[in-house]
Amino acid sequence: MIDACIFDLDGVIVDTARYHYMAWKRLADHLEIPFSEEDNEALKGISRMASLEHLISLGEKTYSDIDKQKFCLTKNTWYVESIEEMSSENILPGVTRFLNELRENNIKIALGSASKNARRVLELIDLTSVFEVIVDGNDVINSKPDPEVFLKGAQMLGCAPSRCVVFEDSAKGIDAAVSGGFMSVGIGPEQHLGHADMTLSSFEEVTVSDIRSRLQSVTQATSTVAS
Ligand code: B16
Ligand code: MG
């Protein structure tokens, strides 16, 4: 029933969400816009410019397109500087073991990230070779909640979306998975990810067989309701 797994990067494989937040917070302080960690939830999974537009909407000023481009560049420079310290030690708990288990079960593995820095992050944490297919913010026109990044990944793997599981930490990423017809696993709190087929607090102690049986019961329950 599971041919492939497509992983989001930031907040699923590695905790770069913290570095994104620190760079946006620095920009918000510079622009005198109030910005909290709770505000940052809405930025998870969306593109850099969409994130900036959201941040600006929390303040009172408007900015020209040229200013917005400059702000995105500044934020990205701070973000890229901060991630250079990362290494394989930053891979989230349980992820490496889970990826190995997928390979042992001949389940294909792809990356579906909104980030234009995804390939650099994979290099830093030494995980590039694990992914058969990598689709990131440089490869798509529409960012999450549009399913393009995951649909492209499934197509490149040669797998039907209904037989692929998307692992995501953002509400908009789960929206993308649902609208693309994928099975979905939310990584993080139920309150943000309750629309996923199932949620996990982390990959620690979870096995491929756990995921299979939990998704199977959701799929069966859904088809019973539909019939
Ligand atoms: P960049 P993901 C997303 O990555 C992040 O969650 C989101 O916070 C960020 O704005 C977006 O990438 C774009 O990142 O500025 O590096 O291109 O979660 O889809 O892996
Ligand atoms: Mg994410």
Short mmCIF file of C-alpha atoms and ligand atoms in Angstrom, two decimals:
data_model
loop_
_atom_site.label_atom_id
_atom_site.label_comp_id
_atom_site.label_asym_id
_atom_site.label_seq_id
_atom_site.Cartn_x
_atom_site.Cartn_y
_atom_site.Cartn_z
CA MET A 1 0.00 0.00 0.00
CA ILE A 2 2.97 2.38 0.51
CA ASP A 3 5.22 2.69 -2.55
CA ALA A 4 6.98 5.91 -1.54
CA CYS A 5 7.43 8.47 1.22
CA ILE A 6 7.88 12.16 0.45
CA PHE A 7 9.45 14.22 3.21
CA ASP A 8 9.23 17.90 3.87
CA LEU A 9 12.63 19.18 5.05
CA ASP A 10 12.35 22.05 7.51
CA GLY A 11 10.78 20.80 10.73
CA VAL A 12 10.59 17.15 9.59
CA ILE A 13 14.12 16.01 8.73
CA VAL A 14 15.95 18.83 10.47
CA ASP A 15 15.06 21.67 12.81
CA THR A 16 15.76 24.54 10.44
CA ALA A 17 12.37 26.03 11.41
CA ARG A 18 14.21 27.57 14.39
CA TYR A 19 16.78 29.27 12.09
CA HIS A 20 14.02 30.56 9.77
CA TYR A 21 12.26 32.01 12.82
CA MET A 22 15.43 33.70 14.12
CA ALA A 23 16.11 35.34 10.73
CA TRP A 24 12.47 36.53 10.32
CA LYS A 25 12.48 37.81 13.93
CA ARG A 26 15.65 39.79 13.26
CA LEU A 27 14.03 41.36 10.18
CA ALA A 28 10.79 42.05 12.07
CA ASP A 29 12.72 43.80 14.86
CA HIS A 30 14.58 45.85 12.24
CA LEU A 31 11.23 46.89 10.66
CA GLU A 32 9.63 47.40 14.11
CA ILE A 33 6.95 44.80 13.40
CA PRO A 34 5.72 42.73 16.37
CA PHE A 35 6.43 39.06 15.63
CA SER A 36 6.17 36.07 17.95
CA GLU A 37 6.86 32.35 17.67
CA GLU A 38 3.10 31.85 17.39
CA ASP A 39 3.04 34.26 14.42
CA ASN A 40 5.85 32.20 12.91
CA GLU A 41 3.59 29.10 12.69
CA ALA A 42 1.82 30.66 9.68
CA LEU A 43 5.16 30.99 7.86
CA LYS A 44 6.03 27.31 8.05
CA GLY A 45 6.01 25.61 4.65
CA ILE A 46 5.26 28.72 2.58
CA SER A 47 7.67 30.46 0.20
CA ARG A 48 10.08 33.19 1.23
CA MET A 49 8.06 36.01 -0.41
CA ALA A 50 4.74 34.68 0.93
CA SER A 51 6.36 34.62 4.40
CA LEU A 52 7.50 38.25 4.03
CA GLU A 53 4.03 39.34 2.88
CA HIS A 54 2.54 37.71 5.98
CA LEU A 55 5.11 39.35 8.26
CA ILE A 56 4.46 42.78 6.71
CA SER A 57 0.71 42.29 7.24
CA LEU A 58 1.40 42.18 11.00
CA GLY A 59 2.75 45.75 10.89
CA GLU A 60 1.26 49.01 9.75
CA LYS A 61 3.52 50.05 6.86
CA THR A 62 3.47 49.13 3.19
CA TYR A 63 6.62 48.60 1.12
CA SER A 64 7.56 48.74 -2.57
CA ASP A 65 8.35 45.56 -4.51
CA ILE A 66 12.02 46.57 -4.58
CA ASP A 67 12.07 46.91 -0.78
CA LYS A 68 10.38 43.51 -0.46
CA GLN A 69 13.02 41.89 -2.67
CA LYS A 70 15.73 43.49 -0.51
CA PHE A 71 14.10 42.26 2.70
CA CYS A 72 13.90 38.71 1.33
CA LEU A 73 17.57 38.85 0.36
CA THR A 74 18.57 40.17 3.78
CA LYS A 75 16.55 37.51 5.59
CA ASN A 76 18.02 34.80 3.39
CA THR A 77 21.59 36.04 3.98
CA TRP A 78 21.03 35.83 7.75
CA TYR A 79 19.37 32.42 7.41
CA VAL A 80 22.14 30.98 5.21
CA GLU A 81 24.84 32.30 7.59
CA SER A 82 23.10 30.68 10.55
CA ILE A 83 22.69 27.23 8.98
CA GLU A 84 26.37 26.91 8.07
CA GLU A 85 26.99 25.60 11.60
CA MET A 86 24.69 22.61 10.98
CA SER A 87 25.88 19.02 10.67
CA SER A 88 24.37 15.54 10.78
CA GLU A 89 23.93 16.11 14.53
CA ASN A 90 21.02 18.40 13.64
CA ILE A 91 19.00 15.61 12.03
CA LEU A 92 15.87 15.22 14.15
CA PRO A 93 15.63 12.21 16.51
CA GLY A 94 14.66 8.91 14.89
CA VAL A 95 14.83 10.23 11.30
CA THR A 96 17.98 8.37 10.19
CA ARG A 97 16.75 5.05 11.60
CA PHE A 98 13.31 5.53 9.98
CA LEU A 99 14.87 6.36 6.58
CA ASN A 100 17.03 3.23 6.81
CA GLU A 101 13.96 1.16 7.62
CA LEU A 102 12.19 2.53 4.52
CA ARG A 103 15.16 1.51 2.38
CA GLU A 104 15.14 -1.99 3.89
CA ASN A 105 11.44 -2.22 2.95
CA ASN A 106 12.14 -1.04 -0.64
CA ILE A 107 9.99 2.04 -0.15
CA LYS A 108 11.13 4.95 -2.32
CA ILE A 109 12.20 8.21 -0.66
CA ALA A 110 11.79 11.76 -1.99
CA LEU A 111 12.14 15.28 -0.65
CA GLY A 112 9.38 17.87 -1.19
CA SER A 113 10.44 21.17 0.32
CA ALA A 114 9.41 24.79 -0.27
CA SER A 115 12.94 25.91 0.53
CA LYS A 116 15.36 27.14 -2.12
CA ASN A 117 18.13 26.22 0.35
CA ALA A 118 17.05 22.58 0.67
CA ARG A 119 19.97 21.12 -1.30
CA ARG A 120 22.49 23.07 0.80
CA VAL A 121 20.85 21.87 4.02
CA LEU A 122 20.96 18.24 2.81
CA GLU A 123 24.68 18.66 2.03
CA LEU A 124 25.37 20.10 5.46
CA ILE A 125 23.62 17.24 7.24
CA ASP A 126 25.10 14.67 4.82
CA LEU A 127 21.77 13.20 3.72
CA THR A 128 21.65 14.01 -0.02
CA SER A 129 22.26 10.45 -1.21
CA VAL A 130 19.28 9.04 0.73
CA PHE A 131 16.79 10.84 -1.53
CA GLU A 132 16.05 9.27 -4.90
CA VAL A 133 14.26 12.46 -5.94
CA ILE A 134 14.63 16.02 -4.62
CA VAL A 135 12.02 18.68 -5.41
CA ASP A 136 12.50 22.07 -3.75
CA GLY A 137 11.52 25.73 -4.02
CA ASN A 138 13.66 26.13 -7.15
CA ASP A 139 11.67 23.48 -9.03
CA VAL A 140 8.08 24.65 -8.59
CA ILE A 141 5.96 27.64 -9.52
CA ASN A 142 3.25 27.26 -6.88
CA SER A 143 4.17 26.86 -3.24
CA LYS A 144 2.27 24.94 -0.55
CA PRO A 145 -0.72 24.71 0.02
CA ASP A 146 -0.59 23.99 -3.73
CA PRO A 147 0.32 20.28 -4.13
CA GLU A 148 2.79 20.91 -7.01
CA VAL A 149 5.94 20.07 -5.02
CA PHE A 150 4.56 16.68 -3.93
CA LEU A 151 2.90 15.86 -7.28
CA LYS A 152 6.18 16.53 -9.04
CA GLY A 153 8.01 14.28 -6.58
CA ALA A 154 5.50 11.44 -7.06
CA GLN A 155 5.69 11.81 -10.83
CA MET A 156 9.50 11.69 -10.81
CA LEU A 157 9.39 8.56 -8.65
CA GLY A 158 6.78 7.02 -10.97
CA CYS A 159 4.32 6.49 -8.08
CA ALA A 160 0.61 7.26 -7.77
CA PRO A 161 -0.09 9.92 -5.08
CA SER A 162 -2.60 7.59 -3.40
CA ARG A 163 0.30 5.17 -2.71
CA CYS A 164 2.67 7.85 -1.36
CA VAL A 165 2.85 9.18 2.18
CA VAL A 166 3.73 12.84 2.75
CA PHE A 167 5.43 13.75 6.05
CA GLU A 168 4.90 17.42 6.94
CA ASP A 169 5.22 19.74 9.94
CA SER A 170 3.14 22.62 8.54
CA ALA A 171 -0.64 22.98 8.26
CA LYS A 172 -0.24 24.31 4.70
CA GLY A 173 1.91 21.32 3.77
CA ILE A 174 -0.80 18.95 5.00
CA ASP A 175 -3.34 20.96 2.96
CA ALA A 176 -1.08 20.39 -0.07
CA ALA A 177 -0.84 16.64 0.59
CA VAL A 178 -4.61 16.28 1.05
CA SER A 179 -5.46 18.24 -2.09
CA GLY A 180 -2.91 16.22 -4.09
CA GLY A 181 -4.53 12.94 -3.04
CA PHE A 182 -1.64 11.73 -0.84
CA MET A 183 -1.73 9.94 2.50
CA SER A 184 -0.40 12.35 5.11
CA VAL A 185 1.44 12.23 8.41
CA GLY A 186 1.70 15.43 10.45
CA ILE A 187 4.89 15.81 12.48
CA GLY A 188 4.01 18.00 15.44
CA PRO A 189 1.04 19.05 17.54
CA GLU A 190 -2.45 17.78 16.66
CA GLN A 191 -3.82 21.32 17.15
CA HIS A 192 -2.02 22.52 13.98
CA LEU A 193 -2.08 19.26 12.03
CA GLY A 194 -5.42 17.65 12.90
CA HIS A 195 -6.37 17.45 9.21
CA ALA A 196 -3.56 14.94 8.51
CA ASP A 197 -4.43 11.22 8.34
CA MET A 198 -2.33 10.77 11.48
CA THR A 199 0.13 12.77 13.57
CA LEU A 200 3.39 11.90 15.31
CA SER A 201 5.29 13.99 17.83
CA SER A 202 8.56 12.72 16.28
CA PHE A 203 10.07 9.73 14.46
CA GLU A 204 11.41 8.33 17.72
CA GLU A 205 10.20 4.81 18.30
CA VAL A 206 7.90 4.78 15.27
CA THR A 207 8.27 1.95 12.75
CA VAL A 208 7.22 1.54 9.12
CA SER A 209 4.80 -1.14 10.22
CA ASP A 210 3.17 1.27 12.77
CA ILE A 211 2.64 3.83 10.02
CA ARG A 212 1.25 1.19 7.64
CA SER A 213 -1.29 -0.10 10.13
CA ARG A 214 -2.40 3.34 11.34
CA LEU A 215 -2.84 4.62 7.77
CA GLN A 216 -4.64 1.45 6.78
CA SER A 217 -7.20 1.91 9.54
CA VAL A 218 -7.78 5.54 8.49
CA THR A 219 -8.16 4.52 4.81
CA GLN A 220 -10.58 1.72 5.74
CA ALA A 221 -12.62 4.06 7.99
CA THR A 222 -12.80 6.64 5.17
CA SER A 223 -13.94 4.08 2.58
CA THR A 224 -16.57 2.70 5.01
CA VAL A 225 -17.98 6.21 5.51
CA ALA A 226 -17.95 6.83 1.73
CA SER A 227 -19.77 3.57 0.86
P1 B16 B 1 13.75 29.45 1.75
P2 B16 B 1 9.87 23.24 4.05
C1 B16 B 1 10.02 25.90 3.97
O1 B16 B 1 10.64 24.65 3.94
C2 B16 B 1 10.00 26.48 5.37
O2 B16 B 1 9.13 25.72 6.19
C3 B16 B 1 9.48 27.89 5.32
O3 B16 B 1 9.51 28.45 6.62
C4 B16 B 1 10.36 28.71 4.37
O4 B16 B 1 9.86 30.03 4.26
C5 B16 B 1 10.34 28.05 3.01
O5 B16 B 1 10.81 26.72 3.12
C6 B16 B 1 11.20 28.78 2.01
O6 B16 B 1 12.54 28.65 2.42
O7 B16 B 1 13.64 30.87 2.18
O8 B16 B 1 14.96 28.74 2.31
O9 B16 B 1 13.62 29.29 0.26
O10 B16 B 1 9.25 23.22 5.40
O11 B16 B 1 8.87 23.22 2.90
O12 B16 B 1 10.99 22.24 3.88
MG MG B 2 8.39 22.16 7.07
#
